[in-house]
Each structure stands twice: as structure tokens, then as C-alpha cells.
Coordinates of C-alpha atoms and ligand atoms in Angstrom, one line a residue:
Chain A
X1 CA 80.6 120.2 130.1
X2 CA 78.7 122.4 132.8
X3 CA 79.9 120.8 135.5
X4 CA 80.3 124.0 138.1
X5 CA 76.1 123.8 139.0
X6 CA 75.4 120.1 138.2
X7 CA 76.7 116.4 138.7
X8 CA 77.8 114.9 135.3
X9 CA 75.6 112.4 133.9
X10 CA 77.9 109.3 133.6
X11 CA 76.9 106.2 131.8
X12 CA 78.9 103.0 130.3
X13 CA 78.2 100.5 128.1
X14 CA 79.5 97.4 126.8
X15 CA 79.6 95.5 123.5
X16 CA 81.6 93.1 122.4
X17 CA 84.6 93.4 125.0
X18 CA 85.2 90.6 128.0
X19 CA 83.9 93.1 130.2
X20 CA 88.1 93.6 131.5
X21 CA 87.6 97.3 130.5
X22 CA 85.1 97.5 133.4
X23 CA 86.9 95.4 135.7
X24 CA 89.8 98.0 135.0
X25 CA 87.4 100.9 136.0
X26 CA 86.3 99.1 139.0
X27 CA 90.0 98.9 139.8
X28 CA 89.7 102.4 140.1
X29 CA 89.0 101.6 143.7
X30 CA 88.6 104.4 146.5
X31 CA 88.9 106.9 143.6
X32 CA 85.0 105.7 142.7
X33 CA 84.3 107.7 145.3
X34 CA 85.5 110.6 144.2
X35 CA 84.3 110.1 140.4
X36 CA 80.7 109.7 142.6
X37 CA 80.9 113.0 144.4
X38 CA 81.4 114.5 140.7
X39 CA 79.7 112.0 138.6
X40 CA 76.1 110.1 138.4
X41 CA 75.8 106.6 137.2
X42 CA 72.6 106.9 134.9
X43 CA 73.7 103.5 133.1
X44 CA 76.0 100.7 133.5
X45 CA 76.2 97.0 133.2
X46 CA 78.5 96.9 136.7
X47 CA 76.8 100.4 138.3
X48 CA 73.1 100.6 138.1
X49 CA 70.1 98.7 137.0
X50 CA 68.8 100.8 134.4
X51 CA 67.5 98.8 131.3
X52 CA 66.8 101.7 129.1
X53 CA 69.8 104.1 128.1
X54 CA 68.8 107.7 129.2
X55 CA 68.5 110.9 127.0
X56 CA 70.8 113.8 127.7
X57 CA 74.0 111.7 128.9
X58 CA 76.9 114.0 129.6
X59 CA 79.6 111.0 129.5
X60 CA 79.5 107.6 127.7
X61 CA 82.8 104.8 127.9
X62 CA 81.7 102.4 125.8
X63 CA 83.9 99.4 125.8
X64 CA 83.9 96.5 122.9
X65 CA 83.7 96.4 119.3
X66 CA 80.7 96.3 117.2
X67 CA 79.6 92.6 116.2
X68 CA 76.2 92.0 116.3
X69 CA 73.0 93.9 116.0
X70 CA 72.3 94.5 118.7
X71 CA 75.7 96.3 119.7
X72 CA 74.9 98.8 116.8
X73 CA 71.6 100.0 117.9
X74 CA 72.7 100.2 121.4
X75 CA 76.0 102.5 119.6
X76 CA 74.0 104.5 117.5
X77 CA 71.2 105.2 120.6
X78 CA 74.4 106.2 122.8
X79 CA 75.7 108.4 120.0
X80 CA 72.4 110.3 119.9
X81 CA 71.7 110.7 123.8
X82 CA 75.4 111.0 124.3
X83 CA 77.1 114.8 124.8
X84 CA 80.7 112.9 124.8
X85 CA 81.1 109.6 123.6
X86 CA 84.7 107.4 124.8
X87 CA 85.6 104.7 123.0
X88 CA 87.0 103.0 125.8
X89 CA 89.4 99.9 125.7
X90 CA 91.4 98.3 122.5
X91 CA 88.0 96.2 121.5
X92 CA 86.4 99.9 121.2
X93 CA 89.6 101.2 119.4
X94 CA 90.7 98.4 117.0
X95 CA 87.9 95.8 117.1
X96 CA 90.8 93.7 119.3
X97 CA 90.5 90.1 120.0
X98 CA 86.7 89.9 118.8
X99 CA 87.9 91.5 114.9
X100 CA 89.8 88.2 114.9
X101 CA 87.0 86.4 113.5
X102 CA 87.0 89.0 110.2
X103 CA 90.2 87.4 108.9
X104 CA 87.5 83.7 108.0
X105 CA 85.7 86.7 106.1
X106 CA 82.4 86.3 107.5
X107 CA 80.3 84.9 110.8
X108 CA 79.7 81.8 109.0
X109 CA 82.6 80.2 109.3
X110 CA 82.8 80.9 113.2
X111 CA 79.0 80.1 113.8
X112 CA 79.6 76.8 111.8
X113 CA 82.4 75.3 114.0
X114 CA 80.8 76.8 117.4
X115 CA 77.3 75.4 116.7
X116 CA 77.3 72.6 114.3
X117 CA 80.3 70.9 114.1
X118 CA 81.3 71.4 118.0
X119 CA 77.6 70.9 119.1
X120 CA 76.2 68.3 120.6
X121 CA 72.8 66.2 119.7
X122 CA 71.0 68.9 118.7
X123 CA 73.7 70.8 116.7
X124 CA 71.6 74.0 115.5
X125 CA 72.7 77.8 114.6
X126 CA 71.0 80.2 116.7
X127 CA 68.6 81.7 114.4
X128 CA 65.9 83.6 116.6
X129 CA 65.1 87.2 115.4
X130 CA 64.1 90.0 117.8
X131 CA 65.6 87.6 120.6
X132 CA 69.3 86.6 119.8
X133 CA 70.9 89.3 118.2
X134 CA 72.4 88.0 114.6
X135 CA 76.2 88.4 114.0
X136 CA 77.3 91.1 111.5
X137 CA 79.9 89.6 109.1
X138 CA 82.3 92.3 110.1
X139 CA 83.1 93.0 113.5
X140 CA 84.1 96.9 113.6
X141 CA 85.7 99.5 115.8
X142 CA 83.0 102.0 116.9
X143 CA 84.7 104.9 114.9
X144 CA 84.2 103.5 112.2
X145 CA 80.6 103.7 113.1
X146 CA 80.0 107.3 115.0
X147 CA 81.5 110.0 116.1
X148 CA 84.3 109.6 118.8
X149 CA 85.3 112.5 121.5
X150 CA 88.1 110.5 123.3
X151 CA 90.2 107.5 122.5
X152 CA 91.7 105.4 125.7
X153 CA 93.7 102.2 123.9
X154 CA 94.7 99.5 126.7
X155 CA 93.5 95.9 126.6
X156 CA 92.5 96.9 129.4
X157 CA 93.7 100.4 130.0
X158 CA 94.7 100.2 133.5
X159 CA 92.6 102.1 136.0
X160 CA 95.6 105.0 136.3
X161 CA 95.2 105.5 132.5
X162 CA 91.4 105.6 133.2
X163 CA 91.4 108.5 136.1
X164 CA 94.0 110.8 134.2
X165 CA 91.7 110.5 131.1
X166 CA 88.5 110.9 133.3
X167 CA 89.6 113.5 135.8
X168 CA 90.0 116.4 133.9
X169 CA 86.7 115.6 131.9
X170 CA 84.8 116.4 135.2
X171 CA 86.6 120.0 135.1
X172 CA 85.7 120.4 132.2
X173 CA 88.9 120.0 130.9
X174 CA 90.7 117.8 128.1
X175 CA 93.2 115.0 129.0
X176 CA 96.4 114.9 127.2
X177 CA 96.6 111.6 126.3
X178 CA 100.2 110.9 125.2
X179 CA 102.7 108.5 125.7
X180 CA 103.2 105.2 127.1
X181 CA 101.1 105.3 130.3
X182 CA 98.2 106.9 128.4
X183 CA 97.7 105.8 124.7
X184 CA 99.9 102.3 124.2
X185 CA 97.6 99.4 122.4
X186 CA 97.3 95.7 123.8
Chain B
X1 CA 137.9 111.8 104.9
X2 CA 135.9 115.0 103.7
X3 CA 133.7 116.6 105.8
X4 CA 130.3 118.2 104.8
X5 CA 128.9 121.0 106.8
X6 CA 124.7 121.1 106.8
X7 CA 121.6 122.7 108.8
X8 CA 119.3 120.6 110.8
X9 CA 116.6 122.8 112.3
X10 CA 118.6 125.0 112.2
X11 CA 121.7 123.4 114.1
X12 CA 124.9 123.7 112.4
X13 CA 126.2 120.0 111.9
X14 CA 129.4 118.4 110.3
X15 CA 129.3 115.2 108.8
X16 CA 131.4 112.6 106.7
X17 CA 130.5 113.2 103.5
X18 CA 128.6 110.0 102.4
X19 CA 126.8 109.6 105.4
X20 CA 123.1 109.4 105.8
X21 CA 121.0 112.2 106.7
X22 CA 119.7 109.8 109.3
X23 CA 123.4 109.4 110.4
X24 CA 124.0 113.2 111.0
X25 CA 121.0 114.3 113.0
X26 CA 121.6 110.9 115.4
X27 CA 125.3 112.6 115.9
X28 CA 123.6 115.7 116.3
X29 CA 121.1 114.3 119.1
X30 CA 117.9 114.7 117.0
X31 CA 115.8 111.8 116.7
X32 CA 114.0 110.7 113.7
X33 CA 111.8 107.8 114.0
X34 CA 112.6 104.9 111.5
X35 CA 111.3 101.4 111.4
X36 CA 113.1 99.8 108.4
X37 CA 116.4 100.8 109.2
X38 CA 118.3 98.9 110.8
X39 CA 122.0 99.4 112.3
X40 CA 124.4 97.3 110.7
X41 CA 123.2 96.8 107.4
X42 CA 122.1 98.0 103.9
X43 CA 119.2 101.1 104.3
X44 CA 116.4 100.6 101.6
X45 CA 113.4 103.5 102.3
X46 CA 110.9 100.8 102.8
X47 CA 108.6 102.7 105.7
X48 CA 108.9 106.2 105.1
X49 CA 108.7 107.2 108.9
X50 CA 112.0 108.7 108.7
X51 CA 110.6 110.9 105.7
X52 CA 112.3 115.1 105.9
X53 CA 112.0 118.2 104.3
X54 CA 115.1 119.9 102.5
X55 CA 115.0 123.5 101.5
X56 CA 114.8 123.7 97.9
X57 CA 113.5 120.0 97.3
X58 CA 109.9 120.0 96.7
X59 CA 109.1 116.6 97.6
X60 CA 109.8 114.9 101.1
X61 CA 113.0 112.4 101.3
X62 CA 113.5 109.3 103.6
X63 CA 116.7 110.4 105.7
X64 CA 118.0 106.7 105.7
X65 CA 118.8 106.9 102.2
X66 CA 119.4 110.7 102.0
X67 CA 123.1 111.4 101.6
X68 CA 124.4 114.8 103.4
X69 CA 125.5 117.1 101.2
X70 CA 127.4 120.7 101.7
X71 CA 124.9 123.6 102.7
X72 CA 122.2 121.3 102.8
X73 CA 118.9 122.6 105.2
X74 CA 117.2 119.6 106.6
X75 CA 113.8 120.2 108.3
X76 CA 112.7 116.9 110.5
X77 CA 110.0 117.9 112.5
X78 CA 107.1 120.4 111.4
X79 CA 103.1 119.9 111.8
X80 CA 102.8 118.4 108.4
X81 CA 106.0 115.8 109.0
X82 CA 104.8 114.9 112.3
X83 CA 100.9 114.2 110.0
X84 CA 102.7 112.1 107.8
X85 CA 104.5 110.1 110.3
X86 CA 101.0 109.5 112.2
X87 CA 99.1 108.6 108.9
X88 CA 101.7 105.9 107.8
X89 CA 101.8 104.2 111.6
X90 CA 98.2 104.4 111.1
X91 CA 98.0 102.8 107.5
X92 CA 100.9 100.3 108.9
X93 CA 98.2 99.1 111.4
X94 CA 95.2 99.1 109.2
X95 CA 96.9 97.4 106.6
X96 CA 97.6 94.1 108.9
X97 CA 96.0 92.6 111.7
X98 CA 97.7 93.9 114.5
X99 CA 96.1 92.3 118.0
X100 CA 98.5 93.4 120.5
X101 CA 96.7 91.9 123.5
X102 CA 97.6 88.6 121.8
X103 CA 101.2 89.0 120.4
X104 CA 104.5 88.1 121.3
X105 CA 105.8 91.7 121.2
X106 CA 103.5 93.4 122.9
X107 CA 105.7 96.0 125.2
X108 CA 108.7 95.1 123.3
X109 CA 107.6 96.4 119.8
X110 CA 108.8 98.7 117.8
X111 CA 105.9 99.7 115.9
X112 CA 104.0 99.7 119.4
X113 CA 107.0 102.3 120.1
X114 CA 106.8 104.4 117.2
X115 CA 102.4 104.5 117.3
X116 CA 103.2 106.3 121.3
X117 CA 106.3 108.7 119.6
X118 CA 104.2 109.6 116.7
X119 CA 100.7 109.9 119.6
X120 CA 98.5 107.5 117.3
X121 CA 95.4 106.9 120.2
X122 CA 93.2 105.5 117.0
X123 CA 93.5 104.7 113.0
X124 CA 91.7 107.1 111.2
X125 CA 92.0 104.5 108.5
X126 CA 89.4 101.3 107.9
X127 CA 90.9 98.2 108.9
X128 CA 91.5 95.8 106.2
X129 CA 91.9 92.2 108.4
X130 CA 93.4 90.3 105.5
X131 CA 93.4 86.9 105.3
X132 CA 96.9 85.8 105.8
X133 CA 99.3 82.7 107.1
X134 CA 101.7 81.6 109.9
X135 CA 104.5 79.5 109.0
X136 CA 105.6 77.4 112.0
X137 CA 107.0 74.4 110.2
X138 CA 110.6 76.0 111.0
X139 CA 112.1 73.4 114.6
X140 CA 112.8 76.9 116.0
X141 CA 111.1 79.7 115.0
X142 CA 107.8 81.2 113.4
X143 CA 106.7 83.4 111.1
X144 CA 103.1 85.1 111.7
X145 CA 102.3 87.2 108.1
X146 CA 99.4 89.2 110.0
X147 CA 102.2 91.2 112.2
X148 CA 104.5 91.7 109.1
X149 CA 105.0 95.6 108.0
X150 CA 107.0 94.4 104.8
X151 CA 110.5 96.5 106.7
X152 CA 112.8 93.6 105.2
X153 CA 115.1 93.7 108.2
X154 CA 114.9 90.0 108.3
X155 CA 115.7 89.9 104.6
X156 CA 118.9 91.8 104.4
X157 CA 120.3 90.6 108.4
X158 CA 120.0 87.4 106.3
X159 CA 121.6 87.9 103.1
X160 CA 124.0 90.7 104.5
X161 CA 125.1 89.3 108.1
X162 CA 124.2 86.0 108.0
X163 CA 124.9 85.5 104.4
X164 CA 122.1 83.0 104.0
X165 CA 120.0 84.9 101.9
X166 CA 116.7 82.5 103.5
X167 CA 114.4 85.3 103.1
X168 CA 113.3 87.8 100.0
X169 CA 109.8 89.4 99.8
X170 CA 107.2 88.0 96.6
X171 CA 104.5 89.1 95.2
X172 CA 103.1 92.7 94.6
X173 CA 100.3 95.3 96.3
X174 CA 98.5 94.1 99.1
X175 CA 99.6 90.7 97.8
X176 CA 103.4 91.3 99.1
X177 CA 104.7 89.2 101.8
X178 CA 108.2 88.2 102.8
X179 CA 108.7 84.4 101.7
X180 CA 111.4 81.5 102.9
X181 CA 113.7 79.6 100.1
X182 CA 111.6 79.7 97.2
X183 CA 108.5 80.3 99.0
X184 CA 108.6 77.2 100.5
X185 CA 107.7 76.5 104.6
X186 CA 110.7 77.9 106.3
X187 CA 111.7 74.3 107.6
X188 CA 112.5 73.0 104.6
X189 CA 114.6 75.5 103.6
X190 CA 118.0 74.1 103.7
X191 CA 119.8 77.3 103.5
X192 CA 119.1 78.2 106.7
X193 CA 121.3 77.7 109.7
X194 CA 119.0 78.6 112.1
X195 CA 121.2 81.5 113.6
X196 CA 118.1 83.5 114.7
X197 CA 119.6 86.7 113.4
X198 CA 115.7 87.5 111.8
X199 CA 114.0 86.8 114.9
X200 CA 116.5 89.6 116.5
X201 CA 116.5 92.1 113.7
X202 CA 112.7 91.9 113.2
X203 CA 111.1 95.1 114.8
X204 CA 107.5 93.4 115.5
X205 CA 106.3 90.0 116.3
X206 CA 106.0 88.7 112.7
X207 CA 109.6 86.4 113.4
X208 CA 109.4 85.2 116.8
X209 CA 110.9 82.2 118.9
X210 CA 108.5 78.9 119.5
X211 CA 107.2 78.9 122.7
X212 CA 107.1 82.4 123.5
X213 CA 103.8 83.3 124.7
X214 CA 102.4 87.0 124.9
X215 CA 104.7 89.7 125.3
X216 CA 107.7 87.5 126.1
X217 CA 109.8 88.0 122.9
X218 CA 113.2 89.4 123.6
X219 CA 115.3 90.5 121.0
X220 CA 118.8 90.9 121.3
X221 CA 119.9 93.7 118.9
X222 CA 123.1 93.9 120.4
X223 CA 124.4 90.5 119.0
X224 CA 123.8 92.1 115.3
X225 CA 125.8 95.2 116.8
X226 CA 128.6 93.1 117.7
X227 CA 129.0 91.0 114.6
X228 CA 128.9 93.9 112.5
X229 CA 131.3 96.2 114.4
X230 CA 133.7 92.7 114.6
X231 CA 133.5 92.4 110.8
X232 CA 134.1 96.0 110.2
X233 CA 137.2 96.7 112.5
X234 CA 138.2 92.6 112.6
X235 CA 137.6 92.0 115.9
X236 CA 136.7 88.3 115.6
X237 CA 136.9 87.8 119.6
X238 CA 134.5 89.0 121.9
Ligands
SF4_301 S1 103.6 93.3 116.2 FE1 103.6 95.0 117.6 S2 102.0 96.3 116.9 FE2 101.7 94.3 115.9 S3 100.3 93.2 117.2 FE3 102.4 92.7 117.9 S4 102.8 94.2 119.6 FE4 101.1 95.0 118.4
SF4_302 S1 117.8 81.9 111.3 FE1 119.6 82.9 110.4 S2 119.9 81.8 108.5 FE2 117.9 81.2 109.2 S3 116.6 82.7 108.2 FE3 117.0 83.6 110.1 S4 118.8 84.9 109.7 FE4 118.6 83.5 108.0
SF4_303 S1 109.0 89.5 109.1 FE1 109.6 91.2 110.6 S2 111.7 91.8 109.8 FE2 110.7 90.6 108.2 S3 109.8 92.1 106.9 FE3 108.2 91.4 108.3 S4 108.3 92.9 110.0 FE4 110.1 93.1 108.8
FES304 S1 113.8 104.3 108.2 FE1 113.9 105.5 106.5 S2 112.3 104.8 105.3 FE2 112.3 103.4 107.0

């Protein structure tokens, strides 16, 4: 990354996560300022107000796994206006917690007991194209999808393991991300 | 006793002749990870983490089950070793479904130990998420099949230590999966005394305690210790 002339362009997403990987970069605390004097927000759910994801992003974290249709054509936009994609948090990395719906071996089974047999009067499933996303049957890690420059496991990573992976991106520079306080799962 | 003299990376070492490969390099102060052994009783080669190379021997050798022999030249780390060791933890957690946010071992794990050791940050390797049981029927304990890496600690603490023999493993492939009595729910399996010696010997949270909620299972390794160094040197008070 070119970062001796211009800011980096700094973007996050989020798919199918509880949105803790974000909270854990928020906990970043004072530090945000640093990241800001290095880094622009050009997209985030928790940063900016940008409804459209930007071409010619230096830096993506892209937290969750990859359930519904909509999460896969926001992935696949990323990957394509992305310079350096992370897959950021254990949903990213494993498909975590949301994956725990592939073991019934399809969406049906969940979508059944969510909206028909737990609904109330007017138990429907949500069937509404172009509007609600539909479920994929398989909820997936985003490597198994695109190309991944960085890996930070954590459910959530904690905002220490977050700074030592993001720091020596904005120098250019590639994190070492060993042992316990930088790549253990859950 | 005879004594064996041996290379590992290049360190001179003596050992017992009939002692593990495993054995000799922990005397030496090298460390091999393992995951299926298991101090105290029989070794089997079940995990392959603690796989080597010895001059001469074209194919790699688990050194839990790799006796020491005179002039032997053991290799235990090299960039193709270290590979191996990655791709298995990898296959290990592909294989199962492994949710560590939501298990009882989380930060008290030893396959969570042995994925930082062997710097696993992703599996290269498609997750399967097979469709598999828990047992709970047991007044005690549980048995969760989607955290199971097939080690068969539980099955030989059991049979060897315990001398129960409640556990064995059925079935073949991806069908394989450690069973109770005749594959019957664990808590109607009479044999069992409810000693607990699985729940300490089991290296993830496939056997843990009732109750325990996330990250609170805590083993205590050092009980097996202790009953087998009583049985072998007779100590029968503590
Ligand atoms: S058994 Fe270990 S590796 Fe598997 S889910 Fe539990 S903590 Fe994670
Ligand atoms: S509690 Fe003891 S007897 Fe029962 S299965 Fe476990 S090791 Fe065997
Ligand atoms: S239940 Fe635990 S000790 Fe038994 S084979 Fe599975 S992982 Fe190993
Ligand atoms: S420890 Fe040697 S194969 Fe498992």
C-alpha cells in the first residue's frame, strides 16, 4: 500500500456476524484516532453513511459469514473494489455461530420453526425477492468464497488483536499474526 | 536396563531402549506436539501430529509409537513437518463442527492449543458440518460428537485406568464415532462407575461435565498422573 503520499482508504463491512467484531473495533478507543490521522472511513455500518461500497478501497474487514444473497454480492463487490481484503472475526473465518444452522442441512428447517411453527396468526415464510434477501442453504466462510489477504480469528478478536494486525498495514507492513494473543479461535 | 544412543536435530540423546521417540526428545527438551497421546496409558498413532522424519526411512513415523533405536537420526521440525502438522489441525477442524465461541473448552483446549503452536489463522480445507449427536442421558456428564477428533483418550483412560472399558469407537470413515456400552446412551450403561476419568483425559470439549457452560471445563490431568504413577511404583496413599 502507498501510504507515504496518501491516507488509506478504509472500509468495513458486515454480514452475517452480531455486529461484536465492530463493537471490538470500536473498543479500539483513543487509538481511533490514530487509525483516523492514517486512515479514511469510505464505508462502514458503525463509521459513515455511505450506502454504496466505493471503487478503489485500499482496506476492507469484513466481519460475518456468508448466508444469504445478499451477503455474497456485497463479498464479491468488496473483493473487486478491494486492494486488501480481511476476513475479520471467527463468523468471517469459520462461518461460527451462524454455520450452526448447516448441520439441519438446509435453511428450511430453520426458516420452518422461526416462521411457521413459532409464528403467530399470520405464520408465513418471508418470500419477497429483490427486497428480503433469500437464505443460501449453506452458510460459508468468506474464503471459501474469494480471495483473503489477512485472517484475524477471535469471536470477537479483542481490539489489542485488532491494532497489532491493523498497525503495521498502515506502514505498509505485514503483521505477524502468531500465537495466542493474535490468531486463537472463539 | 540398556541404553540406546540417537540424534535428534542433531542433539546427541541417550535413551532406554524401548522407549518412544516421543519419550526421548521430551527428556531431551524438544517438543513435539501430540493430541492422542496421552501420559499414562497405551499410545495408538491416532492424530499424526506427532508425525517425524528418520534418516533412511522414506515415509514419515508418528513418534508416540516410534521405538528409539541405536544410531537412529530423528528430524522433528522442517518446513514440510511443520506443513503437515498445520494441514491435519486444519482437516481436524473441517472435519467437525468446531464453534469455539460456544464450547465448554474454549481456552482450555488442546486442539485450540495445538491450532496457535502449529499458527493455523484459517482452514484451507471446506468445512464439512456433519450432522452429528449429543448424548446427555448420562446423571453426570455429556458427550457432544460434533467436538470429537476420534483421539480415543477416553477409550483407553477407561479400559486401561479405570478398567471399565465404557467406551470403544464404531463404525468406519466419516461414519466413525466413539460409542458408550454397546452403543447405547451413556446412562444406561451399567459399566460405568461414573469416575470421570474421560471427562479429564479428553483433550477437547467432546466429554464434558453437566452444567458447565462456555469455557468453564477444567480438567484435572493430574489425577490420571497420580493413579498411574501409584499403580506403577505401589503407592496406594496419596
Ligand atoms: S473442542 Fe476446542 S477446538 Fe473444538 S470447539 Fe471446543 S474449544 Fe474449539
Ligand atoms: S466415568 Fe469412568 S467409568 Fe464411566 S465412562 Fe468415564 S472413565 Fe469410564
Ligand atoms: S470424546 Fe474426547 S477423548 Fe474421546 S475420542 Fe473424542 S475427543 Fe478423544
Ligand atoms: S500423538 Fe502421536 S499420533 Fe497422536
Amino acid at each position: 500500500m502507498d501510504t507515504v503520499n496518501k491516507k488509506v482508504k478504509l472500509a468495513t463491512i458486515w454480514l452475517a456476524g452480531c455486529s461484536g467484531c465492530h463493537m471490538s473495533f470500536l473498543d479500539l478507543d483513543e487509538w481511533l484516532f490514530e487509525l483516523a490521522k492514517f486512515a479514511d472511513i469510505v464505508y462502514s455500518p458503525v463509521a459513515s453513511d455511505i450506502k454504496d461500497y466505493p471503487e478503489d478501497v485500499d482496506v476492507c474487514l469484513v466481519e460475518g459469514a456468508v448466508a444469504n444473497e445478499e451477503n455474497l454480492e456485497l463479498l464479491y463487490k468488496v473483493r473487486q473494489r478491494t486492494k486488501f481484503v480481511i476476513s475479520f472475526g471467527d463468523c468471517a473465518v469459520t462461518a461460527n455461530v451462524p454455520a450452526m444452522r448447516n448441520m439441519l442441512g438446509s435453511s428450511e428447517p430453520v426458516l420452518k420453526r422461526c416462521y411457521l411453527e413459532l409464528g403467530d396468526k399470520t405464520a408465513q415464510l418471508p418470500h419477497e425477492p429483490g427486497i428480503v434477501p433469500e437464505l443460501l442453504d449453506r452458510v460459508r466462510p468468506i474464503h471459501e468464497l474469494v480471495e483473503i489477504d489477512l485472517f484475524i480469528p477471535g469471536c470477537p478478536p479483542s481490539a489489542p488483536r485488532i491494532q497489532a494486525a491493523i498497525e503495521p498495514l498502515l506502514k505498509g507492513e505485514r503483521p505477524v499474526m502468531e500465537g495466542r494473543s493474535m490468531i486463537k479461535f472463539g | 536396563m540398556s541404553v540406546v544412543t540417537l540424534k535428534i536435530n542433531d542433539i546427541d540423546v541417550a535413551a532406554e531402549a524401548g522407549k518412544t521417540v516421543l519419550d526421548a526428545a521430551r527428556e531431551a527438551g524438544i517438543r513435539i506436539p501430540t493430541l492422542c497421546h496421552l501420559d499414562g496409558v497405551s499410545d495408538v498413532g491416532a492424530c499424526r501430529l506427532c508425525l517425524i522424519e528418520i534418516k533412511g526411512i522414506p515415509k514419515l513415523l508418528p513418534a508416540c509409537v516410534t521405538e528409539v533405536s541405536e544410531g537412529m537420526e530423528v528430524t522433528t521440525h522442517t518446513p514440510q513437518l511443520d506443513e503437515y502438522r498445520r494441514m491435519t489441525v486444519e482437516m481436524l477442524f473441517s472435519e467437525g463442527n468446531h464453534v469455539c465461541a460456544v464450547c465448554v473448552a474454549n481456552e482450555n483446549c488442546e486442539l485450540q492449543d495445538v491450532a496457535i503452536e502449529v499458527g493455523m489463522d484459517h482452514s484451507r480445507f471446506t468445512y464439512r458440518f456433519p450432522e452429528r449427536g449429543v448424548d446427555i442421558s448420562h446423571p453426570q456428564f455429556g458427550i457432544d460428537h460434533n467436538r470429537c477428533i476420534l483421539c480415543t483418550r477416553c477409550v483407553r483412560v477407561c479400559d486401561e485406568i479405570e478398567g471399565a472399558h465404557v467406551w470403544d469407537v464404531a463404525g468406519r470413515g466419516a461414519a466413525a464415532k466413539v460409542v458408550t456400552g454397546l452403543n447405547q446412551p451413556w446412562g444406561d450403561v451399567e459399566a460405568c462407575t461414573a469416575c470421570g476419568k474421560c471427562v479429564d483425559a479428553c483433550p477437547t470439549g467432546s466429554i464434558f461435565r453437566k452444567g458447565s457452560t462456555a469455557s468453564e471445563l477444567d480438567r484435572d490431568r493430574g489425577k490420571l498422573e497420580f493413579l498411574v504413577k501409584a499403580r506403577e511404583e505401589n503407592q496406594w496413599t496419596r
